[in-house]
Amino acid sequence: MTKRQSCAILFLAVSGWCFASPPLEMKLLVLAANGDEPSYSAIRSYLDHLGTPYETVLTGKGQNLPALDDGATGHYQGIILVTGNLGVCDPDCHSTLSASDWDRLSAYCAAYSVRTLSYYTYPEARYGLHYRDGFLAVSQSPATASFTPDALPLFPYLRQNRDVPVAGAFVYLADTVAADGETTTPVLRIGDATVGAVHVAADGRETLALTMDNAPTLRHSLLLNYGLISWVTKAVFLGLRQTYLSPQIDDLFLANNLFTLTGGSCTPTQFILSAASPPSPDCPRLRITGADLSNIRNWQASWDAQPQTRAFRLTLAYNAAGAKPDSGDDLTDEALRSSGDFFWVNHTFDHKNLDCYSMGAAGDCHPAAYDESLFEVQRNFLTSQQIGIPADPISLITPAISGLTNGSFLRAAADAGVRYLVSDMSIQAELPAAPNTGVLSPLTRDIVFVPRMATNIFYNSVAPAEGASGSETDEYNYFFGPAGIVRVGGPGGPPFFPATQSYDQLIDREGEALVNLMLRYEMYPCMFHQSNVFSYQGSNSLLSDVLDRALQKFTALSTLPVLSLEQGSIGRLLEERMTWLASGARATLNPGVSITITTGVDTTVPITGACAANCSAYGTENQSRVPVPAGATVTVPLR
């Protein structure tokens, strides 16, 4: 071993000639065979959610291993092998990386003290593993993986007494082996078989290998990904994560129409109604009471009283045309009493559809003109100020997510001071280009769309009971049940569920969707409506039922704090990420000492594991958002 390699592996403060590892560029090298592996999609999706820079090489597509260093600085702070042998089987299984390239990787990792993550691994000696005769093809019924005592440093954010469900994946079962001078430490087991282990080679190279396949939506992938990235980067990397749950409740002070199974206009004929076909005014309607709002405030307070969820808060999107101050209206009175307990956001004055503001004689829609749009935005905000409701002046939620292609409305909103406007994540054209970013309006650069997650707790549902107006259970099965009008793949396809779904089943499924949002560390808000706050039995509501399920599931898995943000704060963070990703900023890690950042444009660089002037703690780590002016060089100490 050379002196340089010794320096890379050991932090020698007394030798006089070597103090720490050589510098490293702060990005990861992701090596895959063909790029069609589910694990390839999973790791890239997760790095995109964190905002961590990486470079990909598809060895099976003829792409060559890049230069790994320049003789003084390593170009990658960590190596990720999507599959452990980078192999393809066509029909003979072989590695797509040459023996000399494997040697280059090994030499680089030894010389620069760089770790390797093998994300999906056939057990072999290079990882300190030996294949045990027993291959699992785990479908919907999960296998149970458990942490060993040595897993805690890798996954401190997960509850170690909880099992990790492994489903929808292939799993190799392994035993640990280690040659002389090597160690293999299991961190995850299924039964007595090893499915995750850290291996240290004789030259000091460290590898963490999982023997299970991964995919972007699999629960075990979502649970383990952060610990894997933190391990391979030695807990210092560009990007950061926080757990968010920011429910927004639309239509406060108005009544919602209720779903019925009796046919007619109160029973929708399609999942998303046309703006020109609003429900009939003859439908049953419900406007929550002050008691309903008080119940949901007290419910929120019960979660706020728990340390892990003390920053959880609901957002109320209000239509001030329905507020009745000084009239004895208990809902308005309760809203004023509890105004400081919620976030608030403008939802226009009277909830008119901005793409179909009025109907012409021929039944055609007339979108809101500039003056009409300005009235809706400004009148609602000014009324809230007059009656004493706090609001977020730079944010807006439009009725039915309308107006996003209405240039007159967008100009009026921008002129009224609005910067952040909710869009719909269920519409492909409104999806952001990268996770945890917004969408710049194509019609004006003054408006940033904040994507919002829709739920299947419907705007016109108020209770679980079947057969009643506003039945969530009836409406869910009307859309997705055995005879549902929404079919997999479109008309004529199979139903989403071959059996009628119970209320508990649908609540569990909707709770699961929110848990996945939280485990991906997505900042986006999620949508509910005032009708969902109705106390259908005691203090129970559709809203509290599904959020209870999500929070209970998450807190049983993770120790991380749950945060809620008002829409303006979400928008600023999304816009900050957009600027950072487009900045071309470069960072170099001086291991154990500092990070040096340069950029050509003003940007804010997210860093985990370093403490700048605005450092904050989240979970067990320090996080910083470091402002870097264009053309400047900023150094952030690690201690």
Short mmCIF file of C-alpha atoms in Angstrom, two decimals, residues 85-264:
data_model
loop_
_atom_site.label_atom_id
_atom_site.label_comp_id
_atom_site.label_asym_id
_atom_site.label_seq_id
_atom_site.Cartn_x
_atom_site.Cartn_y
_atom_site.Cartn_z
CA ASN A 85 -22.02 -7.36 -10.63
CA LEU A 86 -23.32 -4.89 -13.28
CA GLY A 87 -24.35 -7.97 -15.17
CA VAL A 88 -26.65 -8.88 -18.04
CA CYS A 89 -27.89 -12.29 -19.10
CA ASP A 90 -28.22 -12.57 -22.89
CA PRO A 91 -28.32 -15.59 -22.49
CA ASP A 92 -24.96 -16.00 -20.73
CA CYS A 93 -24.69 -13.94 -17.56
CA HIS A 94 -21.62 -11.71 -17.54
CA SER A 95 -20.44 -8.45 -16.08
CA THR A 96 -20.63 -5.43 -18.36
CA LEU A 97 -17.63 -3.89 -16.62
CA SER A 98 -14.19 -5.16 -17.63
CA ALA A 99 -11.76 -6.66 -15.14
CA SER A 100 -9.46 -3.66 -15.56
CA ASP A 101 -12.34 -1.28 -14.81
CA TRP A 102 -13.21 -3.25 -11.68
CA ASP A 103 -9.58 -2.82 -10.67
CA ARG A 104 -9.79 0.93 -11.38
CA LEU A 105 -12.83 1.25 -9.14
CA SER A 106 -11.15 -0.69 -6.34
CA ALA A 107 -7.98 1.36 -6.57
CA TYR A 108 -9.94 4.62 -6.58
CA CYS A 109 -12.03 3.69 -3.55
CA ALA A 110 -8.90 2.64 -1.64
CA ALA A 111 -6.87 5.70 -2.57
CA TYR A 112 -9.62 8.25 -1.87
CA SER A 113 -11.38 6.48 1.00
CA VAL A 114 -14.59 6.34 -1.05
CA ARG A 115 -17.39 3.95 -0.14
CA THR A 116 -19.44 1.76 -2.48
CA LEU A 117 -23.12 0.93 -2.23
CA SER A 118 -24.27 -2.23 -4.00
CA TYR A 119 -28.00 -1.56 -4.23
CA TYR A 120 -29.17 -5.00 -5.43
CA THR A 121 -26.60 -7.72 -4.97
CA TYR A 122 -26.06 -11.31 -5.89
CA PRO A 123 -24.13 -12.61 -2.86
CA GLU A 124 -20.47 -13.03 -3.73
CA ALA A 125 -17.12 -12.79 -1.99
CA ARG A 126 -16.39 -9.19 -3.05
CA TYR A 127 -19.25 -8.18 -0.73
CA GLY A 128 -18.39 -10.65 2.02
CA LEU A 129 -21.44 -12.76 1.16
CA HIS A 130 -22.13 -16.28 -0.01
CA TYR A 131 -25.33 -17.32 -1.78
CA ARG A 132 -27.52 -19.56 0.34
CA ASP A 133 -29.78 -21.98 -1.48
CA GLY A 134 -32.99 -20.04 -1.06
CA PHE A 135 -34.25 -17.35 -3.43
CA LEU A 136 -37.38 -15.38 -2.51
CA ALA A 137 -39.77 -13.95 -5.05
CA VAL A 138 -41.81 -11.79 -2.71
CA SER A 139 -45.13 -10.58 -4.12
CA GLN A 140 -47.90 -8.78 -2.26
CA SER A 141 -47.45 -10.69 1.01
CA PRO A 142 -44.29 -9.18 2.46
CA ALA A 143 -41.35 -11.01 3.91
CA THR A 144 -40.18 -9.67 7.24
CA ALA A 145 -36.70 -8.20 7.47
CA SER A 146 -35.31 -7.18 10.84
CA PHE A 147 -32.44 -4.92 11.88
CA THR A 148 -29.40 -6.25 13.67
CA PRO A 149 -27.89 -4.20 16.53
CA ASP A 150 -25.26 -2.91 14.06
CA ALA A 151 -27.95 -1.26 11.90
CA LEU A 152 -28.61 1.67 14.24
CA PRO A 153 -25.73 3.90 13.01
CA LEU A 154 -26.97 3.41 9.42
CA PHE A 155 -30.70 3.91 10.01
CA PRO A 156 -31.04 6.05 13.18
CA TYR A 157 -34.24 7.63 11.82
CA LEU A 158 -36.09 4.29 11.75
CA ARG A 159 -37.53 2.55 14.76
CA GLN A 160 -35.18 -0.37 15.24
CA ASN A 161 -37.80 -2.53 16.92
CA ARG A 162 -39.97 -2.42 13.82
CA ASP A 163 -39.60 -4.95 11.02
CA VAL A 164 -39.04 -3.82 7.44
CA PRO A 165 -41.68 -5.31 5.11
CA VAL A 166 -40.12 -6.52 1.86
CA ALA A 167 -42.67 -6.98 -0.93
CA GLY A 168 -42.77 -6.74 -4.72
CA ALA A 169 -39.13 -7.78 -5.00
CA PHE A 170 -36.71 -10.62 -5.58
CA VAL A 171 -34.43 -11.39 -2.64
CA TYR A 172 -31.25 -13.43 -2.49
CA LEU A 173 -30.63 -15.10 0.87
CA ALA A 174 -27.00 -15.05 1.97
CA ASP A 175 -24.52 -16.10 4.60
CA THR A 176 -21.60 -13.90 5.56
CA VAL A 177 -18.05 -14.80 4.60
CA ALA A 178 -14.87 -12.82 5.04
CA ALA A 179 -11.35 -13.59 3.89
CA ASP A 180 -8.32 -13.00 6.11
CA GLY A 181 -8.07 -9.34 7.07
CA GLU A 182 -11.69 -8.64 6.08
CA THR A 183 -14.91 -8.18 8.05
CA THR A 184 -18.56 -8.59 7.13
CA THR A 185 -21.19 -7.13 9.45
CA PRO A 186 -24.87 -8.01 8.87
CA VAL A 187 -27.30 -5.11 9.30
CA LEU A 188 -30.50 -6.66 7.92
CA ARG A 189 -31.79 -10.23 8.10
CA ILE A 190 -34.76 -12.28 6.95
CA GLY A 191 -34.92 -15.12 9.42
CA ASP A 192 -31.33 -16.14 9.99
CA ALA A 193 -30.25 -15.21 6.44
CA THR A 194 -28.38 -11.98 5.75
CA VAL A 195 -29.97 -9.59 3.24
CA GLY A 196 -27.91 -6.49 4.05
CA ALA A 197 -24.29 -6.22 5.21
CA VAL A 198 -21.28 -3.89 5.44
CA HIS A 199 -18.03 -5.40 4.17
CA VAL A 200 -14.55 -4.01 4.84
CA ALA A 201 -11.83 -5.36 2.55
CA ALA A 202 -8.23 -5.89 3.56
CA ASP A 203 -7.19 -2.60 1.93
CA GLY A 204 -9.86 -0.69 3.88
CA ARG A 205 -12.47 -0.39 1.11
CA GLU A 206 -16.01 -0.34 2.50
CA THR A 207 -19.07 -1.71 0.72
CA LEU A 208 -22.69 -1.83 1.84
CA ALA A 209 -24.70 -4.46 -0.04
CA LEU A 210 -28.43 -5.21 -0.12
CA THR A 211 -29.57 -8.51 -1.65
CA MET A 212 -33.13 -7.35 -2.42
CA ASP A 213 -34.39 -5.62 -5.53
CA ASN A 214 -35.73 -2.07 -5.26
CA ALA A 215 -38.23 0.17 -7.02
CA PRO A 216 -39.35 3.79 -6.54
CA THR A 217 -42.61 2.93 -4.74
CA LEU A 218 -41.61 -0.12 -2.69
CA ARG A 219 -41.88 0.41 1.05
CA HIS A 220 -38.52 -1.17 1.93
CA SER A 221 -36.81 1.04 -0.66
CA LEU A 222 -38.45 4.18 0.72
CA LEU A 223 -37.51 3.24 4.27
CA LEU A 224 -33.89 2.30 3.64
CA ASN A 225 -32.83 4.72 0.88
CA TYR A 226 -31.86 7.63 3.09
CA GLY A 227 -29.63 5.52 5.33
CA LEU A 228 -27.93 4.04 2.27
CA ILE A 229 -27.16 7.47 0.77
CA SER A 230 -26.02 8.84 4.11
CA TRP A 231 -23.71 5.85 4.57
CA VAL A 232 -22.10 6.01 1.12
CA THR A 233 -21.44 9.77 1.52
CA LYS A 234 -20.31 9.45 5.16
CA ALA A 235 -23.26 11.67 6.12
CA VAL A 236 -22.00 14.75 4.26
CA PHE A 237 -23.68 15.50 0.93
CA LEU A 238 -25.40 18.12 -1.16
CA GLY A 239 -29.20 18.02 -0.75
CA LEU A 240 -31.35 17.46 2.29
CA ARG A 241 -34.54 15.84 3.48
CA GLN A 242 -37.35 16.75 5.83
CA THR A 243 -40.69 15.05 6.37
CA TYR A 244 -43.69 17.15 5.37
CA LEU A 245 -47.43 16.76 5.69
CA SER A 246 -49.31 19.94 4.73
CA PRO A 247 -53.04 19.26 4.28
CA GLN A 248 -55.05 22.08 2.69
CA ILE A 249 -58.81 22.29 3.27
CA ASP A 250 -60.62 24.14 0.49
CA ASP A 251 -63.95 26.02 0.47
CA LEU A 252 -64.12 27.23 4.07
CA PHE A 253 -67.29 29.31 4.69
CA LEU A 254 -69.08 27.76 1.69
CA ALA A 255 -71.26 24.67 1.37
CA ASN A 256 -70.31 21.67 -0.76
CA ASN A 257 -72.74 19.63 -2.83
CA LEU A 258 -73.02 16.02 -1.68
CA PHE A 259 -72.67 12.83 -3.70
CA THR A 260 -75.73 10.61 -4.06
CA LEU A 261 -76.36 7.24 -5.73
CA THR A 262 -79.84 8.24 -6.86
CA GLY A 263 -78.74 9.29 -10.33
CA GLY A 264 -79.19 12.68 -11.92
#
